[in-house]
Coordinates of C-alpha atoms (C1' of nucleotides) in Angstrom, one line a residue:
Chain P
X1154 CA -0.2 -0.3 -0.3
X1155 CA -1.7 1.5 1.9
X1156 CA -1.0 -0.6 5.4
X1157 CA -2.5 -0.4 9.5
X1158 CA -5.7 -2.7 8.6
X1159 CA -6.8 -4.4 11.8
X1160 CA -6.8 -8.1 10.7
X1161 CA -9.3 -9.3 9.5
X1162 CA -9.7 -12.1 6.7
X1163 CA -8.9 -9.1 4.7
X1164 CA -9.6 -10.1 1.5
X1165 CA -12.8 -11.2 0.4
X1166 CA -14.8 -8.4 0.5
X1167 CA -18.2 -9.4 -0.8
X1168 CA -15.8 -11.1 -3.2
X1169 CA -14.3 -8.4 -4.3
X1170 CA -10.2 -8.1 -3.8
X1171 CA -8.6 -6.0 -2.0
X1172 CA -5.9 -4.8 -4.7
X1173 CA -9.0 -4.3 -6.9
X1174 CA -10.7 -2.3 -4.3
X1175 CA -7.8 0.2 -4.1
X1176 CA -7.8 0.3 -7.2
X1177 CA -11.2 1.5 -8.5
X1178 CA -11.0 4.8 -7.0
X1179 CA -8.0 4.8 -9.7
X1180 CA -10.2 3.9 -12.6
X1181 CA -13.2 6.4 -11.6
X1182 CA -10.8 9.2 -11.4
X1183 CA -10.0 8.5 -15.1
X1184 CA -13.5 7.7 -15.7
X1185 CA -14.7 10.9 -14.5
X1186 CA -12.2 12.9 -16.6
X1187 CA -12.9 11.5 -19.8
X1188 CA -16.8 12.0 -18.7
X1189 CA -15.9 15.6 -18.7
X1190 CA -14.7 14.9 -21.7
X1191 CA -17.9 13.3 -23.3
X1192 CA -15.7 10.4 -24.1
X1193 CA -18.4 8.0 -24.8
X1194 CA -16.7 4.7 -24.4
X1195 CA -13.5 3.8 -23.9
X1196 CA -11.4 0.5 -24.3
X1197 CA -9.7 -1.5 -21.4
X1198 CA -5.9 -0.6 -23.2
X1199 CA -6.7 3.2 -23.0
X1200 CA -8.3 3.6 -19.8
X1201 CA -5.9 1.4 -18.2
X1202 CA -3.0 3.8 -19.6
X1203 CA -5.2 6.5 -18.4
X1204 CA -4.8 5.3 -14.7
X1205 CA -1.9 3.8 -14.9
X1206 CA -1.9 -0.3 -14.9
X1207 CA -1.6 -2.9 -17.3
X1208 CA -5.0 -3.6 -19.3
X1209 CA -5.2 -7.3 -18.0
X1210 CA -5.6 -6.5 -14.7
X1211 CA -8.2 -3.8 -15.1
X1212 CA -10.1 -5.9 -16.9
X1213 CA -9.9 -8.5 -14.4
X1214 CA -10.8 -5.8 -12.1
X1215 CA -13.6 -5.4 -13.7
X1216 CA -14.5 -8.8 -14.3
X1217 CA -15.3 -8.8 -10.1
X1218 CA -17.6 -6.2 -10.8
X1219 CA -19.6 -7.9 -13.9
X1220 CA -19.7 -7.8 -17.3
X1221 CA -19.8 -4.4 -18.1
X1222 CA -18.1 -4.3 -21.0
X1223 CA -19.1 -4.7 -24.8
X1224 CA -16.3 -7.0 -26.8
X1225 CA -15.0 -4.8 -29.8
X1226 CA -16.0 -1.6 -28.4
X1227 CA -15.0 -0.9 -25.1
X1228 CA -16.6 0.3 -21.7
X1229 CA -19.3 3.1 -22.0
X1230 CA -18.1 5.7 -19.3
X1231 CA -20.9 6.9 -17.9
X1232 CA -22.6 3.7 -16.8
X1233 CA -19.2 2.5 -15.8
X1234 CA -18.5 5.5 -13.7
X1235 CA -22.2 4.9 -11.9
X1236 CA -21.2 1.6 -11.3
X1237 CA -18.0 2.2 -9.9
X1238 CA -19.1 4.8 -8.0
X1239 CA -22.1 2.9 -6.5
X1240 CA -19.5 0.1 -5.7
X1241 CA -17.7 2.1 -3.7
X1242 CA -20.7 3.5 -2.2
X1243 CA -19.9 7.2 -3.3
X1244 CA -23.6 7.7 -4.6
X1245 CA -24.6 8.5 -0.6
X1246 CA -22.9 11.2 1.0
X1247 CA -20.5 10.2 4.2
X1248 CA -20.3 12.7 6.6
X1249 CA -16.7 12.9 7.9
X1250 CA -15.3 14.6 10.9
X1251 CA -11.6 15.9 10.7
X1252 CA -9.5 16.3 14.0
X1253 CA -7.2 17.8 14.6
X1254 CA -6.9 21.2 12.8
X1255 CA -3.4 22.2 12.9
X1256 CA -1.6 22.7 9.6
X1257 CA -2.3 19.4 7.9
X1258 CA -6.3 19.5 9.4
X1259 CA -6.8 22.7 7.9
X1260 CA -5.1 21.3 4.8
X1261 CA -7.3 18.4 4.6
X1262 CA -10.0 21.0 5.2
X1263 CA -9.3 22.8 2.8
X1264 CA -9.0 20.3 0.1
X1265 CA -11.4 19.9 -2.6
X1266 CA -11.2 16.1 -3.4
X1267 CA -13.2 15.4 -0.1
X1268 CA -16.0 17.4 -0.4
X1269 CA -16.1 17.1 -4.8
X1270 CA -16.9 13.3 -4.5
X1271 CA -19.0 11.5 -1.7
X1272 CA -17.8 13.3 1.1
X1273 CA -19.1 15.8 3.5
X1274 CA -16.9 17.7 6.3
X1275 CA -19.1 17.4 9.2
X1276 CA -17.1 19.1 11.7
X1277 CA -13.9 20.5 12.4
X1278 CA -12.9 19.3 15.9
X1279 CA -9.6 20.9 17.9
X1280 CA -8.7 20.4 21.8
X1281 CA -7.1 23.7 21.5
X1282 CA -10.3 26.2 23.1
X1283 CA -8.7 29.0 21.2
X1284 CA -9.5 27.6 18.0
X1285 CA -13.2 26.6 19.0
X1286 CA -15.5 29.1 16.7
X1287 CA -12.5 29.8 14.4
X1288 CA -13.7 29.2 11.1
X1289 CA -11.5 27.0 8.9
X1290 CA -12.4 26.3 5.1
X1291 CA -15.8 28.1 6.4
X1292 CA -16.5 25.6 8.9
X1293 CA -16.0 27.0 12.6
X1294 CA -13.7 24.7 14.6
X1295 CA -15.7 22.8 17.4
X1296 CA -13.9 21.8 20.9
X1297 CA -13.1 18.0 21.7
X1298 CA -16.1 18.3 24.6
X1299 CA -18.8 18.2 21.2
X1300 CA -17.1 14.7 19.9
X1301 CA -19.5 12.6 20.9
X1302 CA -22.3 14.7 20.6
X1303 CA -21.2 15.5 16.7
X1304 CA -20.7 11.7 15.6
X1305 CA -24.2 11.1 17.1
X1306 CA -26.5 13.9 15.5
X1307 CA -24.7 13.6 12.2
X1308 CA -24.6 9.7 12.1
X1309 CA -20.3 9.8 11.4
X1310 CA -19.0 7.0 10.4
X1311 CA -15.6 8.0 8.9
X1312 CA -12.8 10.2 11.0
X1313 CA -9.7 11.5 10.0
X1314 CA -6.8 11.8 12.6
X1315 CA -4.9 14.3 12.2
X1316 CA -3.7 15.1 15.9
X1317 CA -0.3 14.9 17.4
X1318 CA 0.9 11.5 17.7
X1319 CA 0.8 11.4 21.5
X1320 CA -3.2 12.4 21.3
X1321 CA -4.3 10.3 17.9
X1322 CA -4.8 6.9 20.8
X1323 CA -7.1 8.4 22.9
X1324 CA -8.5 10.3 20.2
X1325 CA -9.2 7.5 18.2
X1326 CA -10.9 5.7 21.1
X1327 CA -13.2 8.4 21.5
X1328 CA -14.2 8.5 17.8
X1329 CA -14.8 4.4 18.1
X1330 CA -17.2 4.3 21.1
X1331 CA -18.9 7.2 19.6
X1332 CA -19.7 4.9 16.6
X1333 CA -17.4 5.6 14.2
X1334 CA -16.0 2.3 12.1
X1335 CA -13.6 3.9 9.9
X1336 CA -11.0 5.9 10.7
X1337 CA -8.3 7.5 8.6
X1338 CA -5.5 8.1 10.7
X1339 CA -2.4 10.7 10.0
X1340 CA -0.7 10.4 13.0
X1341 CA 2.6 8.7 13.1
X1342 CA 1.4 6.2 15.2
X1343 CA -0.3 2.5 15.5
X1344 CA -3.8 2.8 16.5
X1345 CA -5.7 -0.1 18.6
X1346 CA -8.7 -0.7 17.1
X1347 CA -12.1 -3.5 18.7
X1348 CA -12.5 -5.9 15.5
X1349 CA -14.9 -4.2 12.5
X1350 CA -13.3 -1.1 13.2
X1351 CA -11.3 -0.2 9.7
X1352 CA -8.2 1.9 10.1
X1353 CA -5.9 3.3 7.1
X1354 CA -3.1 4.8 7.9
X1355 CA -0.9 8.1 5.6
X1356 CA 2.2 8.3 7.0
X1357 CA 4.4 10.8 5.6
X1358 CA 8.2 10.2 6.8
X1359 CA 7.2 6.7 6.0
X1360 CA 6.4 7.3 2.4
X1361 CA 10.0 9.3 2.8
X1362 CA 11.8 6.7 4.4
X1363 CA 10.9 4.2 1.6
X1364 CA 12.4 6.6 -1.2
X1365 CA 15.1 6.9 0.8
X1366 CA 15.9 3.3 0.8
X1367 CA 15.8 3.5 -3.1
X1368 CA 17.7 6.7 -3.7
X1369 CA 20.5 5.1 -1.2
X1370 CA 20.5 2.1 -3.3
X1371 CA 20.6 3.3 -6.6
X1372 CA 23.4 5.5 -5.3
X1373 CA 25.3 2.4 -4.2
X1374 CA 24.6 0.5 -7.6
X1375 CA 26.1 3.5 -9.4
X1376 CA 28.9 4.6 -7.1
X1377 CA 29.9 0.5 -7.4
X1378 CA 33.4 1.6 -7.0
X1379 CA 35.9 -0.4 -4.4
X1380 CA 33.3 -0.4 -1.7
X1381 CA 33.9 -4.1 0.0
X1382 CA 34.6 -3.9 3.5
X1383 CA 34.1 -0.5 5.1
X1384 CA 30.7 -1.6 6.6
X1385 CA 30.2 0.7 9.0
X1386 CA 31.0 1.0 12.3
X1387 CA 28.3 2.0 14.3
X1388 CA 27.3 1.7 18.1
X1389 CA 29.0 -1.2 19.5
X1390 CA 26.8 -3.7 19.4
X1391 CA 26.1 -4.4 23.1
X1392 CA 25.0 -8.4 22.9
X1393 CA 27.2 -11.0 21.1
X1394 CA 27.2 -10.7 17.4
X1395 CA 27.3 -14.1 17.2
X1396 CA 28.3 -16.1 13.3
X1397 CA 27.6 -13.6 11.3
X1398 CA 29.6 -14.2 8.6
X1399 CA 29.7 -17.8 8.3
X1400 CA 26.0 -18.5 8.7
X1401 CA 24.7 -17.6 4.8
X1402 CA 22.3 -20.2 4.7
X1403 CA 20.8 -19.8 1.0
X1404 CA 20.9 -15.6 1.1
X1405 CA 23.7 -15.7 -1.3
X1406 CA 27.2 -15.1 -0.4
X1407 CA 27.4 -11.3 -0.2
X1408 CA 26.2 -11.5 2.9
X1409 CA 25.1 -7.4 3.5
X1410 CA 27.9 -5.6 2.1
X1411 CA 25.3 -2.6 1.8
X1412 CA 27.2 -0.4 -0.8
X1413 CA 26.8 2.4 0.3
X1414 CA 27.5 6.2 -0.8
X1415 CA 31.0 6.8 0.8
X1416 CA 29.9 10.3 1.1
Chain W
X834 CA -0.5 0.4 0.8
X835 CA 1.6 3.0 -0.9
X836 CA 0.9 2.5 -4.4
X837 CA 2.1 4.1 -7.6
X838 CA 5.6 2.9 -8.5
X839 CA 7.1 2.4 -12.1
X840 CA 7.3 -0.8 -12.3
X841 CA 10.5 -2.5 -12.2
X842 CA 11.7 -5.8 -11.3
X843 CA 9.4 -4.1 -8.5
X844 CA 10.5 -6.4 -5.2
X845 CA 14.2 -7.1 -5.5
X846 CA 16.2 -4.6 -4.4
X847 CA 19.1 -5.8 -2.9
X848 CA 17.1 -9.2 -2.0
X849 CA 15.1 -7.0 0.5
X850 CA 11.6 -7.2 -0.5
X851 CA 9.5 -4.5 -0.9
X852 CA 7.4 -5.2 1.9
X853 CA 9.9 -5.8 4.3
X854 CA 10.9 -2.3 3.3
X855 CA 7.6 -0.5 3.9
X856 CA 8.0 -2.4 7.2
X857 CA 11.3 -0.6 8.6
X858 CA 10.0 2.5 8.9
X859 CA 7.4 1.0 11.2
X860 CA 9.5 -1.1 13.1
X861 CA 12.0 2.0 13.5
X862 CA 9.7 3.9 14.9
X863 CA 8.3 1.6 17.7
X864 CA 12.3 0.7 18.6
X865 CA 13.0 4.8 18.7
X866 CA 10.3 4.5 20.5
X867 CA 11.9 2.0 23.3
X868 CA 15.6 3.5 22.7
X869 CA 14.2 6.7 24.4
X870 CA 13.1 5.1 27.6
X871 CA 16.5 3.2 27.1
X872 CA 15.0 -0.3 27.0
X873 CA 17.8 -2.5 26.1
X874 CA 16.8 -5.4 24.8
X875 CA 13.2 -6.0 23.5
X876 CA 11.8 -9.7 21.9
X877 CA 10.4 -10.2 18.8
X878 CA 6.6 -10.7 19.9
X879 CA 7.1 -7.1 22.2
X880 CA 8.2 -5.1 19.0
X881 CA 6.1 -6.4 16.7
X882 CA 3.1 -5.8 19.0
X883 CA 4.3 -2.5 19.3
X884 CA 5.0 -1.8 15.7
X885 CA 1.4 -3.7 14.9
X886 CA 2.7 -7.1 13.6
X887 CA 2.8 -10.8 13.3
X888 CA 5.9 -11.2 15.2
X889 CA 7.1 -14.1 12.7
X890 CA 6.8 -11.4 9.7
X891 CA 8.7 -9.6 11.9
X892 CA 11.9 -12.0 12.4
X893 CA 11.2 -12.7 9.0
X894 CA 11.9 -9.4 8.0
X895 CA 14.7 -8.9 10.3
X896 CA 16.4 -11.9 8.7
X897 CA 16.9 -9.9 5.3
X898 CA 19.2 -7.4 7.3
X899 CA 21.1 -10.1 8.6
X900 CA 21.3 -12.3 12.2
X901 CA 20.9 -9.5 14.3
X902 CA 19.3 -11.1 17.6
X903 CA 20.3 -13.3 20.2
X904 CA 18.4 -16.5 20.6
X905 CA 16.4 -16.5 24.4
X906 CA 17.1 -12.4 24.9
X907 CA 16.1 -11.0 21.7
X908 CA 17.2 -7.6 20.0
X909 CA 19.7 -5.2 21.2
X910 CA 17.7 -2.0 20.8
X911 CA 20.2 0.5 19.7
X912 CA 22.5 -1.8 17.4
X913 CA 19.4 -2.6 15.5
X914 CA 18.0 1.1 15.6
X915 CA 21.8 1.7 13.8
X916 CA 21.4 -0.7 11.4
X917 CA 17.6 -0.1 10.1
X918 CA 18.9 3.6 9.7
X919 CA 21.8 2.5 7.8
X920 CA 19.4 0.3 5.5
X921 CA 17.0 2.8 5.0
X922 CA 20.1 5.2 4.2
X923 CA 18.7 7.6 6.8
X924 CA 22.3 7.9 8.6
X925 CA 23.3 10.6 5.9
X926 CA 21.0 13.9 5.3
X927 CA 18.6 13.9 2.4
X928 CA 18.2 17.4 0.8
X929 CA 14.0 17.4 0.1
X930 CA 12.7 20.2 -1.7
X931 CA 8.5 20.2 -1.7
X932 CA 6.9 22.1 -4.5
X933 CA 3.7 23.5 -4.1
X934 CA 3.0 25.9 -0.5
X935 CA -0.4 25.8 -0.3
X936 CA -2.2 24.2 2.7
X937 CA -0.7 21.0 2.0
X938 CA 2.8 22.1 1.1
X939 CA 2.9 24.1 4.5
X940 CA 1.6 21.7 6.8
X941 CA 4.3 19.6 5.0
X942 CA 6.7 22.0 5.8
X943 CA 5.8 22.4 9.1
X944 CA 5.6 18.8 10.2
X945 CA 8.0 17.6 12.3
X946 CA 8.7 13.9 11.4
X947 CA 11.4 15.7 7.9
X948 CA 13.7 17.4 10.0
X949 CA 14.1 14.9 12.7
X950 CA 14.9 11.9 11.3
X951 CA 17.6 11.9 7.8
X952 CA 15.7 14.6 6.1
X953 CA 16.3 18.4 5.7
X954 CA 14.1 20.8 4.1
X955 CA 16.5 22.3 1.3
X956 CA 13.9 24.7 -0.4
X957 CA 10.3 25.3 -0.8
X958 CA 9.0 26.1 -3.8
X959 CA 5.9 27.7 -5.5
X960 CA 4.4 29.2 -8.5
X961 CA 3.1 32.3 -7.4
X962 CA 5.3 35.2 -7.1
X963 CA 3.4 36.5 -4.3
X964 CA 4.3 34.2 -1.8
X965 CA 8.1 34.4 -3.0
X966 CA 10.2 35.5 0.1
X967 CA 7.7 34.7 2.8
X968 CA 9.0 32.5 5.2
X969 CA 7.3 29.0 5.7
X970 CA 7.5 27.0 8.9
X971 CA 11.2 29.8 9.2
X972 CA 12.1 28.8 5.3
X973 CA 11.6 31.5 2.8
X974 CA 9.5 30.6 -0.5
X975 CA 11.1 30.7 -3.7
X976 CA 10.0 31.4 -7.1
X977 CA 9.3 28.3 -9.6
X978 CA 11.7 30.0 -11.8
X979 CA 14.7 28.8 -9.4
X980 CA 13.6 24.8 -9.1
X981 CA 16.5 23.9 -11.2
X982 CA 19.0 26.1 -9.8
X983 CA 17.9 24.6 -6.5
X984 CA 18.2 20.9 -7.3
X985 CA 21.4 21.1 -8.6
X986 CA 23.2 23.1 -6.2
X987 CA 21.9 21.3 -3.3
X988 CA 22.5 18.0 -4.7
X989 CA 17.9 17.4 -4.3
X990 CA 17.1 13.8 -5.1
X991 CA 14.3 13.8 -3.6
X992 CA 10.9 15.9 -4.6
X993 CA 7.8 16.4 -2.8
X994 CA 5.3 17.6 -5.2
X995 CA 2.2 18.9 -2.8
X996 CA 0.8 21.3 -6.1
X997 CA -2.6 21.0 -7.9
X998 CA -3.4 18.5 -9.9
X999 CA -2.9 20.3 -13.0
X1000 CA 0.7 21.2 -12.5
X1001 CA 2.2 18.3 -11.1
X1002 CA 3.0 16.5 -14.0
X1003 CA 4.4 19.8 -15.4
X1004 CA 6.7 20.2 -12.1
X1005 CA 8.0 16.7 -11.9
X1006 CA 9.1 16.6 -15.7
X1007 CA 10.9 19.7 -14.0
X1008 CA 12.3 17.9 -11.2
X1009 CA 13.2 14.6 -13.2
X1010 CA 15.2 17.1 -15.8
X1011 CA 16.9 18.6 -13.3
X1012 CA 18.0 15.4 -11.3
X1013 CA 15.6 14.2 -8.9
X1014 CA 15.0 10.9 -8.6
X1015 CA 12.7 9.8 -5.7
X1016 CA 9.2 11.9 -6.2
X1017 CA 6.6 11.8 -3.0
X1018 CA 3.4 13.1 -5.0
X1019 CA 0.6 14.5 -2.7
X1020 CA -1.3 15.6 -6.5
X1021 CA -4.4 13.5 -7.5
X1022 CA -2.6 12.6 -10.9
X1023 CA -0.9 9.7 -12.5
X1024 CA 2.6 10.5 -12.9
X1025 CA 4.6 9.5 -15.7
X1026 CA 8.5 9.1 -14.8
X1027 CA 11.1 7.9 -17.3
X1028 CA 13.1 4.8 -15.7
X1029 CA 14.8 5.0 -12.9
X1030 CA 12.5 7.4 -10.9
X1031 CA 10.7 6.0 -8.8
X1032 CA 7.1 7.5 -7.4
X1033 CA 5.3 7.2 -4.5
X1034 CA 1.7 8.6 -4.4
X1035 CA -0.7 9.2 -1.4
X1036 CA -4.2 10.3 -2.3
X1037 CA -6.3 10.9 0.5
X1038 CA -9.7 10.9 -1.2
X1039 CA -8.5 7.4 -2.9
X1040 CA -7.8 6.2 0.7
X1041 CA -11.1 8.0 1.9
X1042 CA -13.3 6.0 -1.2
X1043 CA -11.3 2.7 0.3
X1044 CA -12.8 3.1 3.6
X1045 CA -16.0 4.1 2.3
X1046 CA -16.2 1.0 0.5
X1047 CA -15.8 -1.1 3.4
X1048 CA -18.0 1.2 5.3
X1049 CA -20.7 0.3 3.1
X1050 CA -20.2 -3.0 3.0
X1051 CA -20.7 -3.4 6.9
X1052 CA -23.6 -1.3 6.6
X1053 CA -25.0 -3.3 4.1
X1054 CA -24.1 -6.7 6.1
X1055 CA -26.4 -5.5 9.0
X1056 CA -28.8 -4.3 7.2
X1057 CA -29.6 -7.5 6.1
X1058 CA -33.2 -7.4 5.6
X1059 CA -35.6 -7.4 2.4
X1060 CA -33.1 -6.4 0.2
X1061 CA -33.4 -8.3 -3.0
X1062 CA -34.1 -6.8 -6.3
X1063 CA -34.1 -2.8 -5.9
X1064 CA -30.7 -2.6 -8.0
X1065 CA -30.5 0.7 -8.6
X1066 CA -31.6 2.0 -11.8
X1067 CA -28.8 4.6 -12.3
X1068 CA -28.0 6.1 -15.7
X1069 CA -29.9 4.7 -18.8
X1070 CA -26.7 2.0 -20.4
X1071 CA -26.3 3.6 -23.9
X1072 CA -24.6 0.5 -25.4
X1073 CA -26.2 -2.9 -25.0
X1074 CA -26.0 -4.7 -21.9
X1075 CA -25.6 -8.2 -23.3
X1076 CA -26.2 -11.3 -21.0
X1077 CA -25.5 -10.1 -17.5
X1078 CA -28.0 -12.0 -15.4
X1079 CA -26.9 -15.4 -17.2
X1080 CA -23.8 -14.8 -17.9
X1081 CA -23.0 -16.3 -14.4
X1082 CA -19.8 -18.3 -14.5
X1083 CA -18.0 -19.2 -11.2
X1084 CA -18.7 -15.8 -9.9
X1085 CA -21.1 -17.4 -7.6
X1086 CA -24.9 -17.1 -8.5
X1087 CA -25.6 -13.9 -6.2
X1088 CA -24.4 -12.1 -9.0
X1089 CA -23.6 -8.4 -8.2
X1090 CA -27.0 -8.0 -5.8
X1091 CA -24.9 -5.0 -4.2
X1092 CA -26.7 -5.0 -0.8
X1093 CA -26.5 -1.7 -0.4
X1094 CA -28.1 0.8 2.0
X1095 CA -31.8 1.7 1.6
X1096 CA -30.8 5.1 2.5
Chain B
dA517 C1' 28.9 -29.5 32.8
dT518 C1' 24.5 -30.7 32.2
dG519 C1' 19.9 -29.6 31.7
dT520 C1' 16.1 -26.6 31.1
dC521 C1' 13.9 -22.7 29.3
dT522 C1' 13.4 -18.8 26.2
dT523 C1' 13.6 -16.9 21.8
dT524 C1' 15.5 -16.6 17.2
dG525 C1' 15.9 -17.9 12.4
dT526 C1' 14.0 -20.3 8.7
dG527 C1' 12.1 -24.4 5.8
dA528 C1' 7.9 -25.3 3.9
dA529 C1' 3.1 -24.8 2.6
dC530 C1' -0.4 -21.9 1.4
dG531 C1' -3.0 -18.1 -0.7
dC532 C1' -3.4 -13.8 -3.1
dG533 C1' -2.3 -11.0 -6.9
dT534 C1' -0.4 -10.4 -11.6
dG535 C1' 0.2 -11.1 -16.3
dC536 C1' 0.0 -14.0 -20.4
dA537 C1' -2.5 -15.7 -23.9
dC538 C1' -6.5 -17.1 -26.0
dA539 C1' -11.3 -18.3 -26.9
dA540 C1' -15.7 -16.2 -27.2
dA541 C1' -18.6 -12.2 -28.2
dG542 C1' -20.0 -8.8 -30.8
dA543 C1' -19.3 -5.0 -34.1
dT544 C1' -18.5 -4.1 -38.8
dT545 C1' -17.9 -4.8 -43.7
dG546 C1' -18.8 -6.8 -48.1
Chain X
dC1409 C1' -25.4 -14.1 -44.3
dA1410 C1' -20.6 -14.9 -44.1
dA1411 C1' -16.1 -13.3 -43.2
dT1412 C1' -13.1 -10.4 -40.7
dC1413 C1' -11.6 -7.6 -37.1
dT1414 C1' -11.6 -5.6 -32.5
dT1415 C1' -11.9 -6.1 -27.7
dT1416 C1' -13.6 -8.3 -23.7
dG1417 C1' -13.5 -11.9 -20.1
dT1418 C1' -10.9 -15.5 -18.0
dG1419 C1' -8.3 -20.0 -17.4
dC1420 C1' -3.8 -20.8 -16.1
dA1421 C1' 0.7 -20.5 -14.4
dC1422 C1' 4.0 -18.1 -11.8
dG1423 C1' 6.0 -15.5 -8.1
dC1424 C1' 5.7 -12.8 -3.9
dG1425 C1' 4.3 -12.4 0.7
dT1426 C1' 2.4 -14.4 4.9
dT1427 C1' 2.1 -17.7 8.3
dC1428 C1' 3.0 -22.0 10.8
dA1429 C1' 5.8 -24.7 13.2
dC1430 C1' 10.1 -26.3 14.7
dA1431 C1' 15.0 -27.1 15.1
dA1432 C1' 19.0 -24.7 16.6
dA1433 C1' 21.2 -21.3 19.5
dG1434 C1' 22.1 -19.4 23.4
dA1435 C1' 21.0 -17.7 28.3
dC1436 C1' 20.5 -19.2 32.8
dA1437 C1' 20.1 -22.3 36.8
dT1438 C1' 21.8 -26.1 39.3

DNA sequence: ATGTCTTTGTGAACGCGTGCACAAAGATTG
DNA sequence: CAATCTTTGTGCACGCGTTCACAAAGACAT
């Protein structure tokens, strides 16, 4: 799951779930391929193999949506990839402002899905005056002085952050009193957002650091060899440790002999 | 959140739940964060401001690792920077190789938050021959043609597959033959992994339609005036509709009146 | 030592999300 | 028109994750 959401009840979305909502850009991505495809219709079992879920829950998915469905036959694609789409809110055009254009802002630039479905790049922004009139996926780079001026004439709603971490804060506050209410934020950092301000965040050594976790364990599972009590040593821990050992309330007894790779 | 996994008993994992585990990264950071102006000591409620918490999910969290605070002072900053790197297995080197050096693949290259913390860039790897042996953020490109060779005598676990959409399935068969295990996928595409691999996607246009979605609905909450009965007309349904407008259950009797944007 | 004050660690309750399993709906066939 | 077959839509139960609220633990002052 995507995470950094500024609280908010979070859930009810026009009654709509949250897990569903991340979810139908899923299904329209399917949707649209097997449009190309002049699929006609297609039933809840294949499209949810398609995207990559169990059936059930796309068709309780759908269920929020209405009843869009015909029992024996399936979903007709096309209406269900208009109604999906208009859900979202993908049949109006945002206009997005990127900045931020080092390598990952020209990337993002640069990348097709934005502009293929719903989305417009407005404007390339940079601080960096060298870059200001440099064109980047055809778009010349604008200076941080145009922010304001930008959201405003083009009515932006949506920014991505792509900035260092030490500038995405100030950046970010900048974007919000200009009117933006959705920001997508690529900097390794937690932004501070005024209530009915949205904020996702893509966080890359994150993502990496969660594999990680995995890898190590299914390393440890395998390499399950005498590994008992070399827990590391590490920095001396500076405060008492305190009962450690003795206090396993209802954790289980192996307390957090991690296993780990002895390499 | 993340998404994309292949399901397995999906949370347990060394009775660390999932969530807690997309958490350390986070809470990692902010304590790196307070390590480098050598704070000693920090309280439950200061890091999980900092890290963009409740502070009780926090202790919470902590309490899977084990007792590590003291009760009226709070956390010792570098014993528990030690032991979050330990759990997250980041206190040995992971070998990444990232497949795909176009805009996304370089920026990936080039970012700074691999190198620094438990990650190493072993290889970086594309299809076209004409970027073979042009160095990348100071790493030369290789050929496709050497992936294996690559994985195996680096010891590569984990893949970064950063290619379009169209090859990704085609590379990480390649990767998963030749012994990676942990897969970051950048690609627009559901993977399919045997057992034992696990996945993690991020899509930016999926995270882009989420906040869209939302943006919408805010839009549509303030604009709150004679919207009624203009549901828009869309595509003609090809298959019958059936009974949608009584088909009311529990759903509530505003039906799917989307409220959407005159615009 | 004793008391007070701070902060952790966690039991318990609640709510959301998931998946099962089935009844209802409709297509299709005879 | 009746019977059968397919597939949807959903009631229900279960489990994970979040949050509250508080007792226990320890620091610190007297």
């Amino acid at each position: 799951m995507a995470t950094g959401r500024t609280h908010r009840p979070a859930t009810r979305s026009r009654g709509i779930p949250e897990a569903t909502v991340a979810r139908l850009p899923l299904y329209l991505r399917a949707l649209t391929a097997l449009s190309e495809r002049s699929v006609p219709t297609v039933s809840s079992e294949e499209l949810a193999a398609a995207a990559g879920v169990n059936s059930a829950k796309l068709r309780k998915d759908f269920s929020y949506l209405g009843s869009y469905g015909t029992r024996g036959v399936g979903y007709d694609v096309e209406y269900l990839v208009y109604q999906i789409s208009r859900e979202l809110g993908l049949t109006q055009d945002w206009p997005v402002v990127i900045v931020g254009i080092g390598n990952l802002g020209a990337a993002l630039a640069n990348y097709g899905g934005f502009a293929s479905r719903g989305f417009r790049v407005a404007a390339l922004i940079d601080a960096d005056p060298a870059m200001a009139g440099k064109p980047v996926a055809g778009i010349p780079v604008q200076h941080t002085d145009e922010l304001e001026t930008i959201i405003r004439d083009n009515g932006v709603s949506i920014g991505v952050i792509a900035t260092p971490a030490g500038a995405a804060q100030q950046v970010c506050d900048r974007l919000v009193a200009a009117g933006v209410t959705s920001i997508l934020n690529f900097a390794p950092t937690v932004l501070t957002v005024p209530d009915g301000v949205d904020v996702r965040k893509v966080d890359l050594s994150i993502e990496l650091q969660i594999l990680a976790f995995h890898e190590q364990r299914k390393a440890g599972e395998e390499a399950a060899a005498g590994v008992a009590a070399d827990r590391a040593a590490g920095p001396a821990r500076s405060a008492a440790v305190a009962g450690r050992e003795d206090s396993a309330t209802d954790q289980g007894p192996d307390g957090d002999v991690p296993a780990v790779m002895p390499a």
